Coordinates of C-alpha atoms and ligand atoms in Angstrom, one line a residue:
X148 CA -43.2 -5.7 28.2
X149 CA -39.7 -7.0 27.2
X150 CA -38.4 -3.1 27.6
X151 CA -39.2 -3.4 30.9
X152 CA -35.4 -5.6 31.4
X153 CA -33.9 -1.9 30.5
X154 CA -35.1 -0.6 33.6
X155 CA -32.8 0.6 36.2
X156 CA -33.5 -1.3 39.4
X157 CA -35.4 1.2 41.4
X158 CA -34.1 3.5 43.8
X159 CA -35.6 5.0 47.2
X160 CA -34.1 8.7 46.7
X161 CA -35.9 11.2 45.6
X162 CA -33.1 11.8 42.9
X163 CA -34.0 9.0 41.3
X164 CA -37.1 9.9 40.6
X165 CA -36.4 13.2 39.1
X166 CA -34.0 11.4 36.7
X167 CA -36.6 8.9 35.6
X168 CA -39.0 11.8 35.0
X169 CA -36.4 13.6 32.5
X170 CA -35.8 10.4 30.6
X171 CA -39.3 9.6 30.4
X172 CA -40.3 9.8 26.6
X173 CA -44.0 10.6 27.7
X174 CA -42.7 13.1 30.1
X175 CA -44.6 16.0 27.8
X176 CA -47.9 14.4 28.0
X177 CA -48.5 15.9 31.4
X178 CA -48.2 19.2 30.2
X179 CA -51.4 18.3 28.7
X180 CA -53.9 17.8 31.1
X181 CA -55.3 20.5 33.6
X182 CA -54.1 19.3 37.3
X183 CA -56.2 20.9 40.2
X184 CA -54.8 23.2 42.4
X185 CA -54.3 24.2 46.0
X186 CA -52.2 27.0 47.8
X187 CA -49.1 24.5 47.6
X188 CA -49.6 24.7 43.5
X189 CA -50.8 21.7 41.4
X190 CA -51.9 18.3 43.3
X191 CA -50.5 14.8 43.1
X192 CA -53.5 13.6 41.5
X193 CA -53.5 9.5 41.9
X194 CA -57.6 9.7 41.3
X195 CA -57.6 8.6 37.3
X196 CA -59.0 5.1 38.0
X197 CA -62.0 7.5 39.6
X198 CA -62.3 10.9 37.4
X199 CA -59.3 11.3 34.7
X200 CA -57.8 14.8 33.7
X201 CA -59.5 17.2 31.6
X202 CA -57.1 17.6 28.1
X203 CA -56.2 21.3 27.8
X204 CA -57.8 20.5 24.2
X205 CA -61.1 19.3 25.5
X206 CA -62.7 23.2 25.3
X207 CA -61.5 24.1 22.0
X208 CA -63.2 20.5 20.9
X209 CA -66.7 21.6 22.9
X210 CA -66.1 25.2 21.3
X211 CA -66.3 23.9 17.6
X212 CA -69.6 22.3 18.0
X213 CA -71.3 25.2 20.5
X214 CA -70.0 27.4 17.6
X215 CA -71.1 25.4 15.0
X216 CA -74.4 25.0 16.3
X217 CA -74.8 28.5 17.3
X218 CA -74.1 29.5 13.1
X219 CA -76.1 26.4 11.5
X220 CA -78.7 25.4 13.8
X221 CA -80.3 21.9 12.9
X222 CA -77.9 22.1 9.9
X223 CA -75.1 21.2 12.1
X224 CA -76.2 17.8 12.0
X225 CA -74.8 17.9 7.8
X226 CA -73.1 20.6 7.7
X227 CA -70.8 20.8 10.9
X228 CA -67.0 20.3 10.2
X229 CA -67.8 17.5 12.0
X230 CA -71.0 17.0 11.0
X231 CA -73.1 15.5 13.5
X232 CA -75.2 12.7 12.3
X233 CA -72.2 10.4 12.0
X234 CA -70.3 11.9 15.0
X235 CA -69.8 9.3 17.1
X236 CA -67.9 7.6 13.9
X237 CA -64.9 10.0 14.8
X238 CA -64.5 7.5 17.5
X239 CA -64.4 4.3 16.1
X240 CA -61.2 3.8 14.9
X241 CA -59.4 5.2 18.0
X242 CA -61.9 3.1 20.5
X243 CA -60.9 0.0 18.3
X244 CA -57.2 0.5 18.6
X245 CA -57.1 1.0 22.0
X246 CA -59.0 -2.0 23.1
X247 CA -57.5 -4.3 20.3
X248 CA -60.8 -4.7 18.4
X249 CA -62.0 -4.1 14.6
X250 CA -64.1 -1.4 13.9
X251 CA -67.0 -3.1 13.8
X252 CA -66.7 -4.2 17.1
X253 CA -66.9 -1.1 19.0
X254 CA -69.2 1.6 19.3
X255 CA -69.6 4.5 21.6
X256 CA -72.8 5.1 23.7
X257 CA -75.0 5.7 26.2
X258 CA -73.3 5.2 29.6
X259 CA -72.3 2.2 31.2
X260 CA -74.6 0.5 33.3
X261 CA -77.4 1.3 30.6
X262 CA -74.8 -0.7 27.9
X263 CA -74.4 -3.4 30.7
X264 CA -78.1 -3.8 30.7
X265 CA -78.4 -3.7 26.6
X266 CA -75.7 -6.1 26.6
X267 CA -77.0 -8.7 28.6
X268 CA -80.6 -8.4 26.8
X269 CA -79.0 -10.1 24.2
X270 CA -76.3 -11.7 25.7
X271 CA -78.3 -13.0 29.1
X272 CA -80.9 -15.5 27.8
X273 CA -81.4 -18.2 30.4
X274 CA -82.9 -21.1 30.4
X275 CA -84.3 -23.8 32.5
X276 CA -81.0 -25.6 32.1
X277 CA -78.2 -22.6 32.1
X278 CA -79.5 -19.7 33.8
X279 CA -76.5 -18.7 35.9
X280 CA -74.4 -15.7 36.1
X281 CA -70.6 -15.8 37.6
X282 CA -69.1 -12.6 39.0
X283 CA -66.6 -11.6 41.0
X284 CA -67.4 -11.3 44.5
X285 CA -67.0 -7.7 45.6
X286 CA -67.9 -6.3 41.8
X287 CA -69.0 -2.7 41.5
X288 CA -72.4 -2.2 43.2
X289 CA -73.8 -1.0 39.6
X290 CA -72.7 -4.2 38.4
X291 CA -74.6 -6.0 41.2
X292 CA -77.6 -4.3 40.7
X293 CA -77.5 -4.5 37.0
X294 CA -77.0 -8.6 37.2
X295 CA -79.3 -9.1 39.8
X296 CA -82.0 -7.2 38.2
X297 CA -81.5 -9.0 34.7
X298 CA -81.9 -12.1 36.4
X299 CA -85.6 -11.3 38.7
X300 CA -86.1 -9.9 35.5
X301 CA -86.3 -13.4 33.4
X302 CA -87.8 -14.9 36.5
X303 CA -85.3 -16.2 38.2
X304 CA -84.1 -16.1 41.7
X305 CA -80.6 -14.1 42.4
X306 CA -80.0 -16.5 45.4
X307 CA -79.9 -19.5 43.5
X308 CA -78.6 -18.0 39.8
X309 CA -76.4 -15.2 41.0
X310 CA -72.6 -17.4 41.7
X311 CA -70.1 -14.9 43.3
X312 CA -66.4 -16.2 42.8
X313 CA -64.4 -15.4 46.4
X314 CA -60.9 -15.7 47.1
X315 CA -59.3 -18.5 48.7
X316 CA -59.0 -17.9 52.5
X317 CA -56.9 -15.2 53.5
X318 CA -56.3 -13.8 49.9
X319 CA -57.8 -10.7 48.7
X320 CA -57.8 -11.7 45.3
X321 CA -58.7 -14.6 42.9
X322 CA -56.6 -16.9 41.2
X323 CA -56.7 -17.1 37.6
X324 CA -56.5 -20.9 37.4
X325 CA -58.8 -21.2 40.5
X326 CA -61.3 -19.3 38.1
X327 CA -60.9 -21.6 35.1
X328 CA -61.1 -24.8 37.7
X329 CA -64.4 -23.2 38.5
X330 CA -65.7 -22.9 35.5
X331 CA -64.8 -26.1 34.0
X332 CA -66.3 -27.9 36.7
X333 CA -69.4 -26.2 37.1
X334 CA -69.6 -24.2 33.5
X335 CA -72.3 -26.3 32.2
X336 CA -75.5 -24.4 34.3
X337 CA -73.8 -21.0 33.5
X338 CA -75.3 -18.7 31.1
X339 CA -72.9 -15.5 31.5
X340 CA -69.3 -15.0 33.1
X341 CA -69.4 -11.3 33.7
X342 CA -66.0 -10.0 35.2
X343 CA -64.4 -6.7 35.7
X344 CA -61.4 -6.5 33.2
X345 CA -59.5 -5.4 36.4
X346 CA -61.6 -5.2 39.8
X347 CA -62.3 -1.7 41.1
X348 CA -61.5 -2.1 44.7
X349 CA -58.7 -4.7 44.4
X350 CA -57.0 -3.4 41.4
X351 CA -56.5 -7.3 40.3
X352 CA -56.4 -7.8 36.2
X353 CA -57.9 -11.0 35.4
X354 CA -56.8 -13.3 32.8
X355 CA -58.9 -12.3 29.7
X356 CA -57.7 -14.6 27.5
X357 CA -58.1 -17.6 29.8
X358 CA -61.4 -16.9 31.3
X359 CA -62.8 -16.3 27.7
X360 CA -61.4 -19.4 26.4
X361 CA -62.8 -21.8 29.4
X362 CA -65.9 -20.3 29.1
X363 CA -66.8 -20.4 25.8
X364 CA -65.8 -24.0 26.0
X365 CA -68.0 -24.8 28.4
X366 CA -70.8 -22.9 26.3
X367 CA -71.0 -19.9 28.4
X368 CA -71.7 -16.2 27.1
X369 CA -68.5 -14.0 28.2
X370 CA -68.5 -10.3 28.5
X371 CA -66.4 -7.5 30.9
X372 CA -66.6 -4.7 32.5
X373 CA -64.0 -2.9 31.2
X374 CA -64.2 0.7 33.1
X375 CA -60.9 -0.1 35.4
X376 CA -59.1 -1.7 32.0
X377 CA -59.8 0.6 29.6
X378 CA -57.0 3.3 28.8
X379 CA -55.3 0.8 31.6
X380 CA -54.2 -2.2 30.0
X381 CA -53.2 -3.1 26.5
X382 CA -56.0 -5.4 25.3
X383 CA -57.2 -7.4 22.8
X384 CA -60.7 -8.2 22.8
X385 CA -61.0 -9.5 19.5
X386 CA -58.2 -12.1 19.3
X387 CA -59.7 -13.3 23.2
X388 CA -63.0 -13.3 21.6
X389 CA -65.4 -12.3 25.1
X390 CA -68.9 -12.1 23.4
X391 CA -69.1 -8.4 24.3
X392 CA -67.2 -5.9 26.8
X393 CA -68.3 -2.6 28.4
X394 CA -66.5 0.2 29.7
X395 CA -66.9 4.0 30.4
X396 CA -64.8 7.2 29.5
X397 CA -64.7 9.2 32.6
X398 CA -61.9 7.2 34.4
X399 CA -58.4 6.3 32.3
X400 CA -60.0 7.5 29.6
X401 CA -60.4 11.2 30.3
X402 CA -63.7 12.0 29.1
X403 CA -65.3 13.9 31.4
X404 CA -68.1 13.4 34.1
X405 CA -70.9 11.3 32.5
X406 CA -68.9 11.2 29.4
X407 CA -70.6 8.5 26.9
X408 CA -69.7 4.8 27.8
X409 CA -68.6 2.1 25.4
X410 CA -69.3 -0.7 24.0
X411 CA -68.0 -4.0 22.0
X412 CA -69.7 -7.1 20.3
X413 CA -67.8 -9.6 18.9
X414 CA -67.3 -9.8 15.0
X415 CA -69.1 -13.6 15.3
X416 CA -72.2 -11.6 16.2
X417 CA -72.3 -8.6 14.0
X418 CA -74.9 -9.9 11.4
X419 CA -76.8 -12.1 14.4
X420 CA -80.2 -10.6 13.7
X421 CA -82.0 -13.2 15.8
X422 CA -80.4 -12.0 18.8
X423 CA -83.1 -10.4 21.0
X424 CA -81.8 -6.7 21.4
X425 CA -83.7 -3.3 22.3
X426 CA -83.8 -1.1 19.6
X427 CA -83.2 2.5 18.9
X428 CA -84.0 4.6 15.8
X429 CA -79.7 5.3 16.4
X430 CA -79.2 1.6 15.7
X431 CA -81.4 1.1 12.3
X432 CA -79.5 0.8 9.4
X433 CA -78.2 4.0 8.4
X434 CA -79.8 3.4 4.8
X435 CA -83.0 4.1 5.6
X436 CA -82.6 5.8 9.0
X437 CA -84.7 9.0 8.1
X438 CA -87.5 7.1 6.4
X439 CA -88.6 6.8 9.0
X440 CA -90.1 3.4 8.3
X441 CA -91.7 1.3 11.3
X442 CA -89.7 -1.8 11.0
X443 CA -86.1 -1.9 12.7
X444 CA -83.4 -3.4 10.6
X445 CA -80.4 -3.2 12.7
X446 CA -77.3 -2.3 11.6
X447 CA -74.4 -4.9 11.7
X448 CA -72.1 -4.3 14.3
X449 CA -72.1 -3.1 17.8
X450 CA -73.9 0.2 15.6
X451 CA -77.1 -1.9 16.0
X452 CA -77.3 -1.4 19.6
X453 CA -77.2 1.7 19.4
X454 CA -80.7 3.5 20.5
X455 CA -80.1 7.3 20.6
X456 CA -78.5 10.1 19.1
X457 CA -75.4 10.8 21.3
X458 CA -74.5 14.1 22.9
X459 CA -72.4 15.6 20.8
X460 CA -70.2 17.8 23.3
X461 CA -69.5 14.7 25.2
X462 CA -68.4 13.3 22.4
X463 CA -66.2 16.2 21.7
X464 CA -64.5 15.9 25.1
X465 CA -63.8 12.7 24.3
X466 CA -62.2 12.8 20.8
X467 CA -59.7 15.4 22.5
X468 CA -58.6 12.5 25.0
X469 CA -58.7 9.7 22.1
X470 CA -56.6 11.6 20.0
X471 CA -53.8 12.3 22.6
X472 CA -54.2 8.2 23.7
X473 CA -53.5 7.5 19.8
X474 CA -50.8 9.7 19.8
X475 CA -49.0 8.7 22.6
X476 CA -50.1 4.8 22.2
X477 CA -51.2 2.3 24.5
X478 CA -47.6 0.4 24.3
X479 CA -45.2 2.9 25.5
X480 CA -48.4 4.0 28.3
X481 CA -48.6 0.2 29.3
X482 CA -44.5 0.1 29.3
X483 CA -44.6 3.3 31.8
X484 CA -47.5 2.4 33.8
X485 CA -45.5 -0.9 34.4
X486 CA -42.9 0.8 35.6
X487 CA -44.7 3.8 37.4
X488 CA -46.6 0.8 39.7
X489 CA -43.8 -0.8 40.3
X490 CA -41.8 2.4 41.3
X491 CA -45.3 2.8 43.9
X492 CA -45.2 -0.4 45.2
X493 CA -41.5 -0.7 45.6
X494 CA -41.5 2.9 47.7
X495 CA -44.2 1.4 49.7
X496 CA -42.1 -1.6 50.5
X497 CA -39.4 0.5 51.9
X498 CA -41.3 2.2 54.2
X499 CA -43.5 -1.2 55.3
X500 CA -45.3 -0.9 58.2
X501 CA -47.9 -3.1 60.3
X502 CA -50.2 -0.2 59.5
X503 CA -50.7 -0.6 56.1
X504 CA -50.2 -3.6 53.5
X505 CA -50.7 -3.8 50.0
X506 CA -53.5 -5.9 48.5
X507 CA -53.2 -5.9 44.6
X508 CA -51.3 -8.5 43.0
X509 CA -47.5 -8.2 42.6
X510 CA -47.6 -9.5 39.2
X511 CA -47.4 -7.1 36.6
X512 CA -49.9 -9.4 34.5
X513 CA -52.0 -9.3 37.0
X514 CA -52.3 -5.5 37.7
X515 CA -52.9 -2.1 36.1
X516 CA -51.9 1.2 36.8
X517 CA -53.8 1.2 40.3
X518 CA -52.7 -0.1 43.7
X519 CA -55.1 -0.5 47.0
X520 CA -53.7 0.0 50.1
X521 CA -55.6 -1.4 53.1
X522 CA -54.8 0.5 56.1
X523 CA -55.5 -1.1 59.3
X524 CA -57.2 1.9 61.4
X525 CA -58.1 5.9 60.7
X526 CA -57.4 5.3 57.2
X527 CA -60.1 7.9 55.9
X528 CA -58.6 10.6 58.3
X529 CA -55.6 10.1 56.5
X530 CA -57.1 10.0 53.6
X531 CA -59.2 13.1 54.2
X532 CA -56.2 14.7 55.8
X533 CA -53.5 14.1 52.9
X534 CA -56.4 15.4 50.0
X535 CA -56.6 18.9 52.3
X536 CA -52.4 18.8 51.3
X537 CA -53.4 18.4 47.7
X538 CA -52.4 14.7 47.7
X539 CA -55.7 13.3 46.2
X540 CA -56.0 9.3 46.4
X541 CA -59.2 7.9 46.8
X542 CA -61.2 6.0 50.0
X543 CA -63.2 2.9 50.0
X544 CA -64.9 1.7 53.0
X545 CA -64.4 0.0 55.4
X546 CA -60.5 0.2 55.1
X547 CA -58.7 0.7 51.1
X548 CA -56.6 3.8 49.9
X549 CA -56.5 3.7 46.0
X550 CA -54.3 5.3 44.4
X551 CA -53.3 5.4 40.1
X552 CA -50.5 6.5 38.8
X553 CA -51.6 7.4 35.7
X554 CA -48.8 7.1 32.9
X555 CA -50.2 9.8 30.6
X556 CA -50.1 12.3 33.3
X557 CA -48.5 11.3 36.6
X558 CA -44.6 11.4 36.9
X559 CA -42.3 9.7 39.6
X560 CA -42.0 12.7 41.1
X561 CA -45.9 12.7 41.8
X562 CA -45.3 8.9 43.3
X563 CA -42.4 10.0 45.4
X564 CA -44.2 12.8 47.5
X565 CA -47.4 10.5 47.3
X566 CA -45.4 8.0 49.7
X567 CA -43.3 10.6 51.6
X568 CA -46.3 11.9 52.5
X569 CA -48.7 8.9 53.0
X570 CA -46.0 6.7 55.5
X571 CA -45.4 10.3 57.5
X572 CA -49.2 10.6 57.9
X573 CA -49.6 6.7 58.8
X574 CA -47.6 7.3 61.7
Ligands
LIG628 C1 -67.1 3.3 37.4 C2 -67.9 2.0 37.3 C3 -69.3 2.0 37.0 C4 -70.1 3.2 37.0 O1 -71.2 3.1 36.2 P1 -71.9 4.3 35.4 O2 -73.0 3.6 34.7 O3 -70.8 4.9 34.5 O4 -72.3 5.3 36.4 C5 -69.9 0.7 36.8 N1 -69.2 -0.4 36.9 C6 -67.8 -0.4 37.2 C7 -67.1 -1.7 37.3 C8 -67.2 0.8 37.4 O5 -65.9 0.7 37.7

């Protein structure tokens, strides 16, 4: 983030975001996705954190294997270009690089509730003694569901087990130390921290590193939810060591509607075989996969948890995102992001009103591409009313705007008419 001193102070013309938009070195990136359209031509699309872009690549990918399994049938699964069996492999190193993990670590699977669930069969094991689970108050209602369940599920009650960590009075979001105070003091009856990387509604980043570190020494099980921070933020899940993080593809990551989830374990647990798991014939050790044998031996690795044979053409849509995120590298997309947000928030300043305010953090630690404005009446008419323009933000009851600048695909441009538009609408 040390580039980020070269920045020219921002500016509220439009002029100045046309310049930053020719010196931008990702600038050609945008050429790469397919924007929807409307009579007025392509739409500021600030919905990534919701449904990313579709590559221009992704049907040439999805072509390959449709041709491939028209011409070689069950064959495909050897004899593909990309043969099928090991597909999902064409993944690994990519997934691993972008969320700062080894290749062991990651794996991609299923979807991501379903990994949530698998995730905390191993990783969610309480006892009379530690049998909480911390989350953020306000998490994803998937999350909820999926936490809440675990817990009737071993027997406990979600009243009692379930801790949701709320903001201090008057602040929409938590304090990173106010966490760790939390957790030291009352660590010792939790089982499982369980936070989104960066909350969903608030667009907060939490302190990864931190929250890992208190936790695991207070002898707590750490994993995230990663679908906000994924493609987002630059992250390093191995060196913070979280005992195992989640995440879709749909959202940053550009893989399509119901596009396979993800998935990472921790190195320290790769060869854990005692850890209670549900198994898949996709997880048994490749060895001896097609013999078929009755007895799971799971592979190392966050392979092991695998349980099906992945669809392949989701897969595909995903590899032609990957390899564009590789290309254009989660540094200089962080770097812009950075800037892009800033640029957002700093229009939005200029044009502050009692109407609306701003509730995700300032800090740049402390936030990802997103920022949630909380609009204090008839927001979803101007919501509603700016998306028939072809300005497309996204609405959460009772009263938050989201919006993303995306840095692989939005420009300053897209961030100027965004606010143009949304303060003349306010009014
Ligand atoms: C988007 C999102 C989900 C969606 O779950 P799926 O299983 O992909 O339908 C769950 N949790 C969080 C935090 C999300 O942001």
């Amino acid at each position: 983030m040390t580039k980020l001193e070269s920045q020219p102070a921002f500016q509220a013309g439009e002029d100045f975001a046309i310049t930053m938009d020719e010196r931008d070195p990702l600038k050609g990136y945008r050429e790469r996705f397919l924007f929807p359209k409307n009579a007025n031509g392509d739409c500021v699309y600030l919905c990534g954190h919701s449904l990313g872009l579709q590559p221009k690549t992704a049907a040439a990918y999805i072509e390959q294997e449709l041709t491939d399994w028209a011409q070689l049938g069950v064959e495909g699964h050897f004899r593909a270009k990309n043969p099928w069996m090991p597909y999902h492999r064409l993944l690994t190193e990519q997934t691993a690089e972008l969320v700062g993990a080894k290749p062991l670590e990651v794996v991609v699977m299923n979807s991501l509730t379903v990994n949530l669930h698998l995730m905390m069969v191993s990783f969610y094991r309480p006892t009379a003694k530690r049998y909480k689970i911390v989350v953020e108050r306000g998490a994803f209602p998937s999350d909820q569901y999926a936490v809440q369940s675990q817990i009737s599920f071993h027997g406990f009650d979600p009243a009692t087990s379930l801790i949701e960590l709320t903001p201090a009075p008057g602040d929409f979001c938590l304090r990173d130390e106010d966490i760790e105070a939390f957790i030291e003091r009352t660590g010792d009856d939790v089982a499982l921290i369980l936070l989104g990387g960066v909350n969903y509604a608030t667009g907060q980043a939490f302190d990864m590193a931190r929250i890992t570190r208190s936790g695991r020494t207070r002898g707590c099980m750490v994993g995230f939810d990663l679908a906000h921070a994924a493609g987002n933020l630059q992250l390093k899940l191995h060196e913070w060591g979280p005992d195992f993080a989640v995440w879709c593809s749909y959202k940053y990551l550009n893989g399509g509607p119901g596009c396979a989830a993800a998935c990472f374990v921790h190195e320290r647990h790769a060869r854990a075989w005692d850890l209670p798991r549900f198994a898949g014939w996709w997880g048994h050790d490749e060895e001896s996969r097609f013999e078929m044998g009755p007895n799971f031996r799971a592979m190392s690795g966050a392979d092991g948890w695998q349980l099906s044979n992945p669809s392949i053409v989701s897969l595909a849509v995903l590899r032609a995102s990957m390899d564009i995120f590789h290309e254009a590298g989660m540094e200089r997309l962080r770097t812009k992001s950075v800037s892009l947000t800033g640029y957002l928030e700093f229009l939005l300043s200029q044009k502050a009103s009692p109407s609306f305010s701003i509730i995700t953090p300032h800090e740049n630690e402390r936030r990802g591409a997103q920022i949630s404005i909380r609009v204090d009446h008839n927001g979803r008419r101007v919501c509603e009313g700016l998306a028939k323009e072809g300005i497309l933000g996204d609405w959460r009851e009772p009263d938050t705007f989201r919006v993303a600048p995306v840095p692989l695909y939005n420009s300053y441009q897209d961030v100027f008419r965004f606010v143009r538009r949304f303060t003349a609408a306010i009014r």
